[in-house]
mmCIF file of C-alpha atoms and ligand atoms in Angstrom:
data_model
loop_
_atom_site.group_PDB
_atom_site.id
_atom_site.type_symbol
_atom_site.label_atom_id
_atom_site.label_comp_id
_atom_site.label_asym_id
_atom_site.label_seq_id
_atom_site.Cartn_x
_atom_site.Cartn_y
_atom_site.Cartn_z
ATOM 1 C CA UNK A 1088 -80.642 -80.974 -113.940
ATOM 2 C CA UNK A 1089 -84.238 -81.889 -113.742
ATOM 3 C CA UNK A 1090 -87.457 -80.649 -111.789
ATOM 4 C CA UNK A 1091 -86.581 -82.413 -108.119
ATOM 5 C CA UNK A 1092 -90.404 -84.049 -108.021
ATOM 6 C CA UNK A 1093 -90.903 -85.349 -111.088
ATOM 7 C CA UNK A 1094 -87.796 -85.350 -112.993
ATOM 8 C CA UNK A 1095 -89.566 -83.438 -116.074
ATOM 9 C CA UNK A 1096 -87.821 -80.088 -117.948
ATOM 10 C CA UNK A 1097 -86.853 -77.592 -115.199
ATOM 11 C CA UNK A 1098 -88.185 -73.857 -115.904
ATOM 12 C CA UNK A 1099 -86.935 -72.655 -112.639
ATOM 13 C CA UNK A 1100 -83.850 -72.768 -110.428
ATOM 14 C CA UNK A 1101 -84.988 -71.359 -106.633
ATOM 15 C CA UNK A 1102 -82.225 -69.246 -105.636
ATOM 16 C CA UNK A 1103 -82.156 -70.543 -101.720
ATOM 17 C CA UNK A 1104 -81.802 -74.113 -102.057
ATOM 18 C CA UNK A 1105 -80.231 -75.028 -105.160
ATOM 19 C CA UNK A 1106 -83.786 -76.649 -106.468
ATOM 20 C CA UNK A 1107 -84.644 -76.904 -110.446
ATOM 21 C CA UNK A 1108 -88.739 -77.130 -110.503
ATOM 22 C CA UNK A 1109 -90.577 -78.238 -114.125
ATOM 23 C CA UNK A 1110 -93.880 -75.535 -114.897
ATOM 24 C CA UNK A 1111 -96.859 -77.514 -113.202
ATOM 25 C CA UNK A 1112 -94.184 -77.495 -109.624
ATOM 26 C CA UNK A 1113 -93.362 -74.182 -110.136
ATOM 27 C CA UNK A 1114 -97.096 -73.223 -110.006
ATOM 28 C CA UNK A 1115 -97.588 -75.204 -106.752
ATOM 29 C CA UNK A 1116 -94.786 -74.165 -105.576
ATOM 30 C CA UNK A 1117 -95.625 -70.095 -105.775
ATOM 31 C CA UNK A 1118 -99.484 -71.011 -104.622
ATOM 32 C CA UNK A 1119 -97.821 -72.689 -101.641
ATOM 33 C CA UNK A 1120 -96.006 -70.038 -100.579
ATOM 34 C CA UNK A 1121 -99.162 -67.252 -101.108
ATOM 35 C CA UNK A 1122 -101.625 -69.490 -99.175
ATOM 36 C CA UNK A 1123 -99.003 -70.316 -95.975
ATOM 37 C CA UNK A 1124 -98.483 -66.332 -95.999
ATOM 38 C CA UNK A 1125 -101.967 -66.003 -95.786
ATOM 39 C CA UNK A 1126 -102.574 -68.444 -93.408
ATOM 40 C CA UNK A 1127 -99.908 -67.939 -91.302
ATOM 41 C CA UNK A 1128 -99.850 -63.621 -90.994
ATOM 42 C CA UNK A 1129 -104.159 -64.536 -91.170
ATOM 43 C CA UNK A 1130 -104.230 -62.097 -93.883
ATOM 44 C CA UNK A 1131 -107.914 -62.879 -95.351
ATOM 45 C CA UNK A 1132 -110.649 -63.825 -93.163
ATOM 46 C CA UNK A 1133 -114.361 -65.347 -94.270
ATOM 47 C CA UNK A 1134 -116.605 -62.596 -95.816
ATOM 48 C CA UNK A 1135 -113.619 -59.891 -96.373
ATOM 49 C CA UNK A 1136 -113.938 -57.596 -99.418
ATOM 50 C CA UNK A 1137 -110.657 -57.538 -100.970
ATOM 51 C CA UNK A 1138 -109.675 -54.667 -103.184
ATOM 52 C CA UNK A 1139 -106.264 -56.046 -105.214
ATOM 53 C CA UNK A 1140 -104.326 -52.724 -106.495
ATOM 54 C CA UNK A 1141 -103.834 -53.536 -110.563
ATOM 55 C CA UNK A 1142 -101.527 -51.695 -112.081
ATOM 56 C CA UNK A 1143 -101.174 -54.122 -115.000
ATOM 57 C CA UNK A 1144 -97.649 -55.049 -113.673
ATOM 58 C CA UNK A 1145 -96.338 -58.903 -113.378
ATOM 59 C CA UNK A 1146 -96.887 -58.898 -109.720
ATOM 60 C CA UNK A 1147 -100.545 -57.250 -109.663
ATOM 61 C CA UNK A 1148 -101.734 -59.557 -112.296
ATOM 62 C CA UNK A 1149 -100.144 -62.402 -110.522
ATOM 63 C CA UNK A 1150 -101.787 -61.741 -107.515
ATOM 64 C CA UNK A 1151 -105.106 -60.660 -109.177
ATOM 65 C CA UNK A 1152 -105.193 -64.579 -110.299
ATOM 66 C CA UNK A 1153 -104.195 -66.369 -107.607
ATOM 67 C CA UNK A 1154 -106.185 -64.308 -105.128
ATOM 68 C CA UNK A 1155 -109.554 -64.786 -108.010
ATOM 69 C CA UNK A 1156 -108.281 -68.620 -107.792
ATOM 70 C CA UNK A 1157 -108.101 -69.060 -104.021
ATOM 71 C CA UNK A 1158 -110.774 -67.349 -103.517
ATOM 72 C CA UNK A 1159 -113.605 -69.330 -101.338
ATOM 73 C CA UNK A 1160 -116.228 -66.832 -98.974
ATOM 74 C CA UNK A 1161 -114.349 -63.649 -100.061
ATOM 75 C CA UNK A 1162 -115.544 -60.497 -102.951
ATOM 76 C CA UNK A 1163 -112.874 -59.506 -104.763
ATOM 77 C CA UNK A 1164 -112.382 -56.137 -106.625
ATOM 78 C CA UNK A 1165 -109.699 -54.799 -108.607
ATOM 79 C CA UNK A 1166 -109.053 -50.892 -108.505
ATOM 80 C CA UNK A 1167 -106.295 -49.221 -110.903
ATOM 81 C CA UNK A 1168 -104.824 -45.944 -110.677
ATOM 82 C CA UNK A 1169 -104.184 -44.033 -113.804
ATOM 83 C CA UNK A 1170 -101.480 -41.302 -112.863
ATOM 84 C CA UNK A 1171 -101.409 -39.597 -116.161
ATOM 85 C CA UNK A 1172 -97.979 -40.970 -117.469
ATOM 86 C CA UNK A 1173 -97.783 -40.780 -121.011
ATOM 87 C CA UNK A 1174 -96.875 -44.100 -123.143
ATOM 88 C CA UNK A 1175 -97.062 -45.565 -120.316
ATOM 89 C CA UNK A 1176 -100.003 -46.293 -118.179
ATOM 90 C CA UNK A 1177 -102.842 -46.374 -121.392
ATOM 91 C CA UNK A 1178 -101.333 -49.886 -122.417
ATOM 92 C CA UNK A 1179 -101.532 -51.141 -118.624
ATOM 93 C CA UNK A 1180 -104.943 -49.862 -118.442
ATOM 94 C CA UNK A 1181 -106.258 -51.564 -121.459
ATOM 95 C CA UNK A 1182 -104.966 -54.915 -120.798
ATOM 96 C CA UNK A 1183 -106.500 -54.798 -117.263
ATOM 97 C CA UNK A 1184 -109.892 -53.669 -117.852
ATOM 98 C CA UNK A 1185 -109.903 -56.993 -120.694
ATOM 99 C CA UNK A 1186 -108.451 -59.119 -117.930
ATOM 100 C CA UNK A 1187 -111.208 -58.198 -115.338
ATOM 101 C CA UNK A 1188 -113.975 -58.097 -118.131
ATOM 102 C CA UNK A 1189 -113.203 -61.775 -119.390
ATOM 103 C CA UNK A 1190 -112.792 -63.218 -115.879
ATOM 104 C CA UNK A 1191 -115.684 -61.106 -114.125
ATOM 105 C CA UNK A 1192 -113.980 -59.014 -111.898
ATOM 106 C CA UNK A 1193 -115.084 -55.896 -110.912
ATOM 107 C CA UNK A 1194 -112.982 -53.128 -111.554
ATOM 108 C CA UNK A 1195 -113.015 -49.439 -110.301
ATOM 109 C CA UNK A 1196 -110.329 -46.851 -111.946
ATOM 110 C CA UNK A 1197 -109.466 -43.322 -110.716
ATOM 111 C CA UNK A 1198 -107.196 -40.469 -112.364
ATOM 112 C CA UNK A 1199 -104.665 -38.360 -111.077
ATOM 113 C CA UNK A 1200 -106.334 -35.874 -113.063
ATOM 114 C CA UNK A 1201 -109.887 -36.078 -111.903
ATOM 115 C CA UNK A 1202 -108.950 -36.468 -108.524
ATOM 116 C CA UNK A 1203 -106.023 -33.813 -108.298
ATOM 117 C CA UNK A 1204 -106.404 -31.488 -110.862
ATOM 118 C CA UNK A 1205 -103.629 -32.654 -112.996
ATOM 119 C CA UNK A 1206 -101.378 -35.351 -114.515
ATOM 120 C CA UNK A 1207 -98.682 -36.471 -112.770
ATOM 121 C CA UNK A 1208 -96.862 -35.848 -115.900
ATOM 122 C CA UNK A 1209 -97.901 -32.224 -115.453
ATOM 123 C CA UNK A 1210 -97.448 -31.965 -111.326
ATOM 124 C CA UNK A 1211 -93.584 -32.751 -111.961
ATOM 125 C CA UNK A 1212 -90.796 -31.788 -114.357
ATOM 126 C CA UNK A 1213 -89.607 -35.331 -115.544
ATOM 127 C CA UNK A 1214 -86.735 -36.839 -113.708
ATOM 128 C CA UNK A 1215 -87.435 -34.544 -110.050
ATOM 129 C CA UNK A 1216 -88.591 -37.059 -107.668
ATOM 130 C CA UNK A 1217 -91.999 -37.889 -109.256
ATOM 131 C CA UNK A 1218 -91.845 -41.523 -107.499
ATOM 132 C CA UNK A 1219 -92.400 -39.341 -104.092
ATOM 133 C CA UNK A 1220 -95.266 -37.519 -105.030
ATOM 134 C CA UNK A 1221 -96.928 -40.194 -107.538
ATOM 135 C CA UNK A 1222 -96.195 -42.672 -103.682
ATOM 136 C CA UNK A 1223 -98.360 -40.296 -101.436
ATOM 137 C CA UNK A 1224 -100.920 -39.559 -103.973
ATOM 138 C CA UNK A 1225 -101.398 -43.054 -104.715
ATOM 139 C CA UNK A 1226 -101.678 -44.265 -100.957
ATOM 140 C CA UNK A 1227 -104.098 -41.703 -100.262
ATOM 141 C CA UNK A 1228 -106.977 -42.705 -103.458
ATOM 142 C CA UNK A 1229 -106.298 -46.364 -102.153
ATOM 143 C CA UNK A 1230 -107.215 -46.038 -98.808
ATOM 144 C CA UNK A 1231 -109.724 -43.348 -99.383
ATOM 145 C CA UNK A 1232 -111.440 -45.779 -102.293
ATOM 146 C CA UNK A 1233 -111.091 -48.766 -100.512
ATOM 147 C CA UNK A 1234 -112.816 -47.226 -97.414
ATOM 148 C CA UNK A 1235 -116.035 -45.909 -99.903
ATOM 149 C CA UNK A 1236 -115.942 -49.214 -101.258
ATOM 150 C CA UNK A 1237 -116.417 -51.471 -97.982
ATOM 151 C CA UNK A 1238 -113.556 -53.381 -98.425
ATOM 152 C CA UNK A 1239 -111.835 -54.770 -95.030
ATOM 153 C CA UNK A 1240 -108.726 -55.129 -96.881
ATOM 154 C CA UNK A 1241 -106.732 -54.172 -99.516
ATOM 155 C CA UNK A 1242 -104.139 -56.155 -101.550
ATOM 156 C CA UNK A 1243 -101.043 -55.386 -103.285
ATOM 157 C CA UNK A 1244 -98.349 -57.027 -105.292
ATOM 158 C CA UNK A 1245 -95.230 -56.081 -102.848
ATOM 159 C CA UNK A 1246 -93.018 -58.973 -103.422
ATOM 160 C CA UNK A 1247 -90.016 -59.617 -101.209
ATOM 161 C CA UNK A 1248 -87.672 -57.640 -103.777
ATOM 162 C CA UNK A 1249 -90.052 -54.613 -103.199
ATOM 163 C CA UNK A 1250 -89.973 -55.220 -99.037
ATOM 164 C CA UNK A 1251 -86.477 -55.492 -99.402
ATOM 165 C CA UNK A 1252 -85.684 -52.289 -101.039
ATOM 166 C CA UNK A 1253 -87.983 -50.539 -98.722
ATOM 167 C CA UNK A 1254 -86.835 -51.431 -95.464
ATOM 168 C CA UNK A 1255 -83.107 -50.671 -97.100
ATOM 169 C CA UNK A 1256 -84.325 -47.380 -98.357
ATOM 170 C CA UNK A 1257 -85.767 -46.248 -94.762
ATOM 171 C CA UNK A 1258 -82.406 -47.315 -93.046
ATOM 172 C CA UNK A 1259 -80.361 -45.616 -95.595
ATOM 173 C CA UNK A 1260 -82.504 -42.495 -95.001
ATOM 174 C CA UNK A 1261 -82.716 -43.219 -91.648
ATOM 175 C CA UNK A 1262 -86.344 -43.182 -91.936
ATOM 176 C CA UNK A 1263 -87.350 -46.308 -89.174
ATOM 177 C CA UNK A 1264 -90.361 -44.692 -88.390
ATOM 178 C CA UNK A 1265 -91.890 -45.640 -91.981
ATOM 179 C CA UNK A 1266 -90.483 -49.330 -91.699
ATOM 180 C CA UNK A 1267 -92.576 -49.609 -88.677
ATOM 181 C CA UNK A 1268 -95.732 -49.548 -91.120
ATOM 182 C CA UNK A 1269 -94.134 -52.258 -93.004
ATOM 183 C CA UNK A 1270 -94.999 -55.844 -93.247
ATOM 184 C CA UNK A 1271 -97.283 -58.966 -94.895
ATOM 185 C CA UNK A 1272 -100.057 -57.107 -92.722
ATOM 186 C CA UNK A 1273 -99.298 -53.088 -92.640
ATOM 187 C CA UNK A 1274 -100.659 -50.800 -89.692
ATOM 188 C CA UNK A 1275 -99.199 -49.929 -86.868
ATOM 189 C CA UNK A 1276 -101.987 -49.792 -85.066
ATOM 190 C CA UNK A 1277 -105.811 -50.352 -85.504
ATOM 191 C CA UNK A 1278 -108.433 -47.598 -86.831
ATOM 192 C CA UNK A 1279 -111.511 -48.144 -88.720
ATOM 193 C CA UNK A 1280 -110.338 -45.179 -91.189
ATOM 194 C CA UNK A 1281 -107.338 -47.201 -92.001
ATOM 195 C CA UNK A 1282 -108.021 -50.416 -94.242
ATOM 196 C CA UNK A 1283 -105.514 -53.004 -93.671
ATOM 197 C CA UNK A 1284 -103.531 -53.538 -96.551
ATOM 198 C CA UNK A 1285 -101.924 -57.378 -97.113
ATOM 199 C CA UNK A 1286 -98.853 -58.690 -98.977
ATOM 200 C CA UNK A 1287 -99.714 -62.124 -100.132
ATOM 201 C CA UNK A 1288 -96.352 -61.847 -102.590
ATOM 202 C CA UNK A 1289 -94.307 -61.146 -99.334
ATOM 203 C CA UNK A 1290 -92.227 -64.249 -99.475
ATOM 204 C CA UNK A 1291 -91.969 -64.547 -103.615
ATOM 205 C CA UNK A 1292 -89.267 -62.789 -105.531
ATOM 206 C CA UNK A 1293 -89.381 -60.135 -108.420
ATOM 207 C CA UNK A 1294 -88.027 -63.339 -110.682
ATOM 208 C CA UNK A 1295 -90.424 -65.739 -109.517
ATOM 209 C CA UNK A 1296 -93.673 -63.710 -110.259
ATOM 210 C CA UNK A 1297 -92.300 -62.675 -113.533
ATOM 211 C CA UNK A 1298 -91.911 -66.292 -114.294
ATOM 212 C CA UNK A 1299 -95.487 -67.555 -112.790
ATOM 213 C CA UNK A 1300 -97.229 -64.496 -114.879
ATOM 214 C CA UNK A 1301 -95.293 -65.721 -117.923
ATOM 215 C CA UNK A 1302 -96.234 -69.315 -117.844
ATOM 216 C CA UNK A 1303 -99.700 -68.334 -116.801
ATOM 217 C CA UNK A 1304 -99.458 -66.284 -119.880
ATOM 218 C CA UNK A 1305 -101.295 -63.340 -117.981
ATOM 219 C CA UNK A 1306 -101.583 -59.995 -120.105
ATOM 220 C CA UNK A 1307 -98.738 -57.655 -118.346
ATOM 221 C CA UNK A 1308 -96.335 -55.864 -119.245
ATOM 222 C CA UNK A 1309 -92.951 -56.413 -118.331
ATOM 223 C CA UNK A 1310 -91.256 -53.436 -116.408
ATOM 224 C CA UNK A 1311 -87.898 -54.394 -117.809
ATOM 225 C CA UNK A 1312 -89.066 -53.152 -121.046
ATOM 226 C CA UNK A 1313 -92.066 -50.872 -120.817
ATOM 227 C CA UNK A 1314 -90.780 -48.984 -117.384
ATOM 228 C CA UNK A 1315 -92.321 -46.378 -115.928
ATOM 229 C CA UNK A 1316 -90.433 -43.318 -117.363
ATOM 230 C CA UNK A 1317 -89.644 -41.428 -113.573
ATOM 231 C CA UNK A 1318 -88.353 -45.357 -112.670
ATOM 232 C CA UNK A 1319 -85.021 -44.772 -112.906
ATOM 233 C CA UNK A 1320 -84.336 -41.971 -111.822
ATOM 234 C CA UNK A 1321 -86.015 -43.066 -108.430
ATOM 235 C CA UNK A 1322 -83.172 -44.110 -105.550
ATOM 236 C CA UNK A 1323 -85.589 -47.317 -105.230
ATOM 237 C CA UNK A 1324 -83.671 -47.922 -108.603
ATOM 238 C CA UNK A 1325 -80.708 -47.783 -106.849
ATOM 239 C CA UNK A 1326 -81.100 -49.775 -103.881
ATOM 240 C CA UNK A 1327 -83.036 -52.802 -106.508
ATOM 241 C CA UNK A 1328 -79.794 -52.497 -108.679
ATOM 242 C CA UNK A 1329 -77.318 -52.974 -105.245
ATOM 243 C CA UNK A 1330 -79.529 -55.606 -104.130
ATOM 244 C CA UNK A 1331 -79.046 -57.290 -107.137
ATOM 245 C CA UNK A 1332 -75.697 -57.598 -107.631
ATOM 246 C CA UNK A 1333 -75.569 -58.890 -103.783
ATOM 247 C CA UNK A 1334 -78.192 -61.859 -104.449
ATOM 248 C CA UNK A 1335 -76.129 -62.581 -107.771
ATOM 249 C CA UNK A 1336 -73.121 -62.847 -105.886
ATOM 250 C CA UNK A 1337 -74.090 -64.576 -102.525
ATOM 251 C CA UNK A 1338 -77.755 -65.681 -102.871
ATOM 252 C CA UNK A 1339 -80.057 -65.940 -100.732
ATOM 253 C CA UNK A 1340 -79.196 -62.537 -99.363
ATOM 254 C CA UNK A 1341 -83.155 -60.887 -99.830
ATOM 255 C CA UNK A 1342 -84.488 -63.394 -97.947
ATOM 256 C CA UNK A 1343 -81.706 -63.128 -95.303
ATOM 257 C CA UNK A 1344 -82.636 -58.784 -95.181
ATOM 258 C CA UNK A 1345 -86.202 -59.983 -94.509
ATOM 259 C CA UNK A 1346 -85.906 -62.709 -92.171
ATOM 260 C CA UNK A 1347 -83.602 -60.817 -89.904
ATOM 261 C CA UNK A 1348 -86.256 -56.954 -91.056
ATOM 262 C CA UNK A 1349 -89.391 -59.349 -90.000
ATOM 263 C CA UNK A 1350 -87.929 -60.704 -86.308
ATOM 264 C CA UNK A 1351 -87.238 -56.641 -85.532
ATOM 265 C CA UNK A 1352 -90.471 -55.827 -86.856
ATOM 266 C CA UNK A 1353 -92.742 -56.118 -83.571
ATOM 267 C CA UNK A 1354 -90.349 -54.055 -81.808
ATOM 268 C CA UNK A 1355 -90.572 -50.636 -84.611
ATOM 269 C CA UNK A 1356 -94.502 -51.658 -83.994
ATOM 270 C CA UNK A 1357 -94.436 -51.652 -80.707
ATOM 271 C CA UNK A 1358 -92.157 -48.228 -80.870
ATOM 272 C CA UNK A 1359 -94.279 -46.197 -83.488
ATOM 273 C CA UNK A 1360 -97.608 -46.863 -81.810
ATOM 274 C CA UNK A 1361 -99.038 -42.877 -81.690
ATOM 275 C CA UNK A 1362 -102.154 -41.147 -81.689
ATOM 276 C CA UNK A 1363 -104.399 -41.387 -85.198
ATOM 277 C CA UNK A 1364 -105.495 -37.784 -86.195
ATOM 278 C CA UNK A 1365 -107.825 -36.976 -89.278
ATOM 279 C CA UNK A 1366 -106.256 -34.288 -91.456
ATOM 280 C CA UNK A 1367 -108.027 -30.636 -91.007
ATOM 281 C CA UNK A 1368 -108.161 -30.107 -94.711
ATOM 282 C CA UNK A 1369 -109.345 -33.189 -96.000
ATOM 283 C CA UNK A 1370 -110.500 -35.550 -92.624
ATOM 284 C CA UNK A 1371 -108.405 -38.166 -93.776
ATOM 285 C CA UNK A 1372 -106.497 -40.252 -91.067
ATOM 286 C CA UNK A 1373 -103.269 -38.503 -90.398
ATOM 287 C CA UNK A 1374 -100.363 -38.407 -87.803
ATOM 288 C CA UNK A 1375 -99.989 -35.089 -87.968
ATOM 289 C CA UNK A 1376 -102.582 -32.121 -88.377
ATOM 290 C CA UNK A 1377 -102.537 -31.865 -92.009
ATOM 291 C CA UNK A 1378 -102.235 -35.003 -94.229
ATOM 292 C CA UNK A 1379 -99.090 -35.455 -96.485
ATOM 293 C CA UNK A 1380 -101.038 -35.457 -99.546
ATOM 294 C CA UNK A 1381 -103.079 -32.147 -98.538
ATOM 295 C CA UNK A 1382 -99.364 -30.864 -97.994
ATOM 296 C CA UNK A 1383 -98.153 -31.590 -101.885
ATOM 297 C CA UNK A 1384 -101.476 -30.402 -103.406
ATOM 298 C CA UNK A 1385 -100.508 -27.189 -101.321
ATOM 299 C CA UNK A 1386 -96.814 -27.197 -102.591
ATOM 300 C CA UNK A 1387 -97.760 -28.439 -105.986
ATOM 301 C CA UNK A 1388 -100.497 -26.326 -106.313
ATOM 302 C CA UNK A 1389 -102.622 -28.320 -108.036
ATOM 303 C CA UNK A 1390 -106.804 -28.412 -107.281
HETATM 304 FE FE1 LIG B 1459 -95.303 -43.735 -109.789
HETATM 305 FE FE2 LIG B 1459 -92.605 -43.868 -109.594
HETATM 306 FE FE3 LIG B 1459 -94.073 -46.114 -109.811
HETATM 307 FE FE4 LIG B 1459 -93.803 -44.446 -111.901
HETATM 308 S S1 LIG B 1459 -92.149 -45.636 -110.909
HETATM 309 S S2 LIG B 1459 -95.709 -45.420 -111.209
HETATM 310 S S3 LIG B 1459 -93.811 -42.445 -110.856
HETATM 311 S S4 LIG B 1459 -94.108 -44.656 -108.100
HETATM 312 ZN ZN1 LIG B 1460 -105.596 -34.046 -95.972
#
């Protein structure tokens, strides 16, 4: 077969419609798709301050260049989280502060270990659901940095793989109340402590950022063979694996999950809408009286 617009070498086959696109297609192809997401869930306004979450992954650095690309009456700052994982992170961070250095983007980095006291490598025994506590403790730095730094928005790489697994995960665990806070634009509801956080990926898959970081020849590192170490034994491993097999053998399936996830979506919204209250340890925004992070460095003892 050959690229459907131009009839030159295919590097891609798009998994919904039976379509073969050559490289330079491909790129306008995923660029498309980021700037109707944008435009259409009005994810960046004039004059925002974006902070894009690097962590040195495909989709992070695919976003961190498309986003710098795009980019027309917006700042744009990159901020990395270094958890403490050993042979794992150091690489990431390296190739990201380069990246930002050589294209001018500023870049702000906080530790696990500054921040709580400890490595995650150190907070958990390997294998014992380090994915759960590295989640909360990462969520909380974001929004806490992001809200020091200005910004009116923060970015992440959450492709539609990722949104899939998640809203699978929270019906599996029968955990609806955290889909609710799902979405290209997250937040239940409005508050000035909260900064939005936006999806631009949202409608991409795992596959096709892996190939548009590739071909852009970005400096990441591929999870299928540098993983995080506490990866697989996560049960987002499990769902991604299921979910796998399913698009293999009837494709088109992800986009089916989210399609049907995004039309439900207003109603979970809608449902989950409940008083904003700031933690009474730390003052963060919380829903209940002490934040969930405040709760681990309790449990974990860590500080
Ligand atoms: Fe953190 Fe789990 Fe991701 Fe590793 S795989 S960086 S432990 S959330
Ligand atoms: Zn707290």
């Amino acid at each position: 077969m050959v690229c459907k617009n131009c009839e030159k070498n295919p590097v891609i086959k798009l998994t919904n419609n039976d379509v073969e696109l050559c490289k330079l297609c491909f790129f306008k192809y995923f660029e498309k798709k980021v700037r109707r997401t944008i435009s259409k869930y009005k994810l960046i306004e004039p004059k925002d301050h974006i902070i894009v979450a690097v962590s040195g992954g495909k989709d992070s650095m695919a976003l961190l260049y498309v986003l710098n690309k795009l980019k027309k009456n917006i700042k744009i700052t990159g901020m990395l989280l270094d958890e403490g994982i050993k042979d794992y992170r150091d690489g990431l961070r390296k190739n990201v502060i380069k990246y930002c250095k050589e294209n001018k983007i500023p870049l702000k980095i906080y530790y696990f270990k500054k921040e709580f006291g400890k490595a995650l490598d150190k907070m958990v025994p390997k294998g014992e659901k380090a994915c759960n506590v590295c989640g909360v403790l990462r969520r909380y730095l974001l929004n806490k940095y992001a809200r020091k730094l200005k910004a009116t928005k923060l970015a992440t790489g959450h492709n539609l793989d990722d949104e899939c697994q998640s809203a699978l995960m929270n019906q599996f665990r029968r955990n609806i109340k955290t889909s609710a806070r799902l979405g290209p634009i997250t937040g239940v509801q409005e508050d000035k402590r909260f900064i939005k956080r936006i999806k631009p990926l949202y409608f991409l898959l795992d596959e096709e950022a892996l190939i548009y970081a590739s071909l852009k020849d970005l400096p990441f590192r591929s999870f299928k063979y540098c993983a995080c170490p506490y990866a697989v034994h996560s049960y987002r491993n499990s769902i991604k694996k299921m979910l796998n097999e399913f698009e293999e053998k009837y494709p088109g399936t992800k986009n089916n999950i989210i399609n049907s996830f995004l039309e439900i979506l207003p109603l979970l919204k809608k449902k989950y809408t409940g008083e904003i209250k700031s933690c009474r340890s730390c003052g963060e925004p919380c829903s209940g009286e002490i934040c969930q992070t405040c709760n681990l460095v309790k449990k974990l003892k860590l500080k």
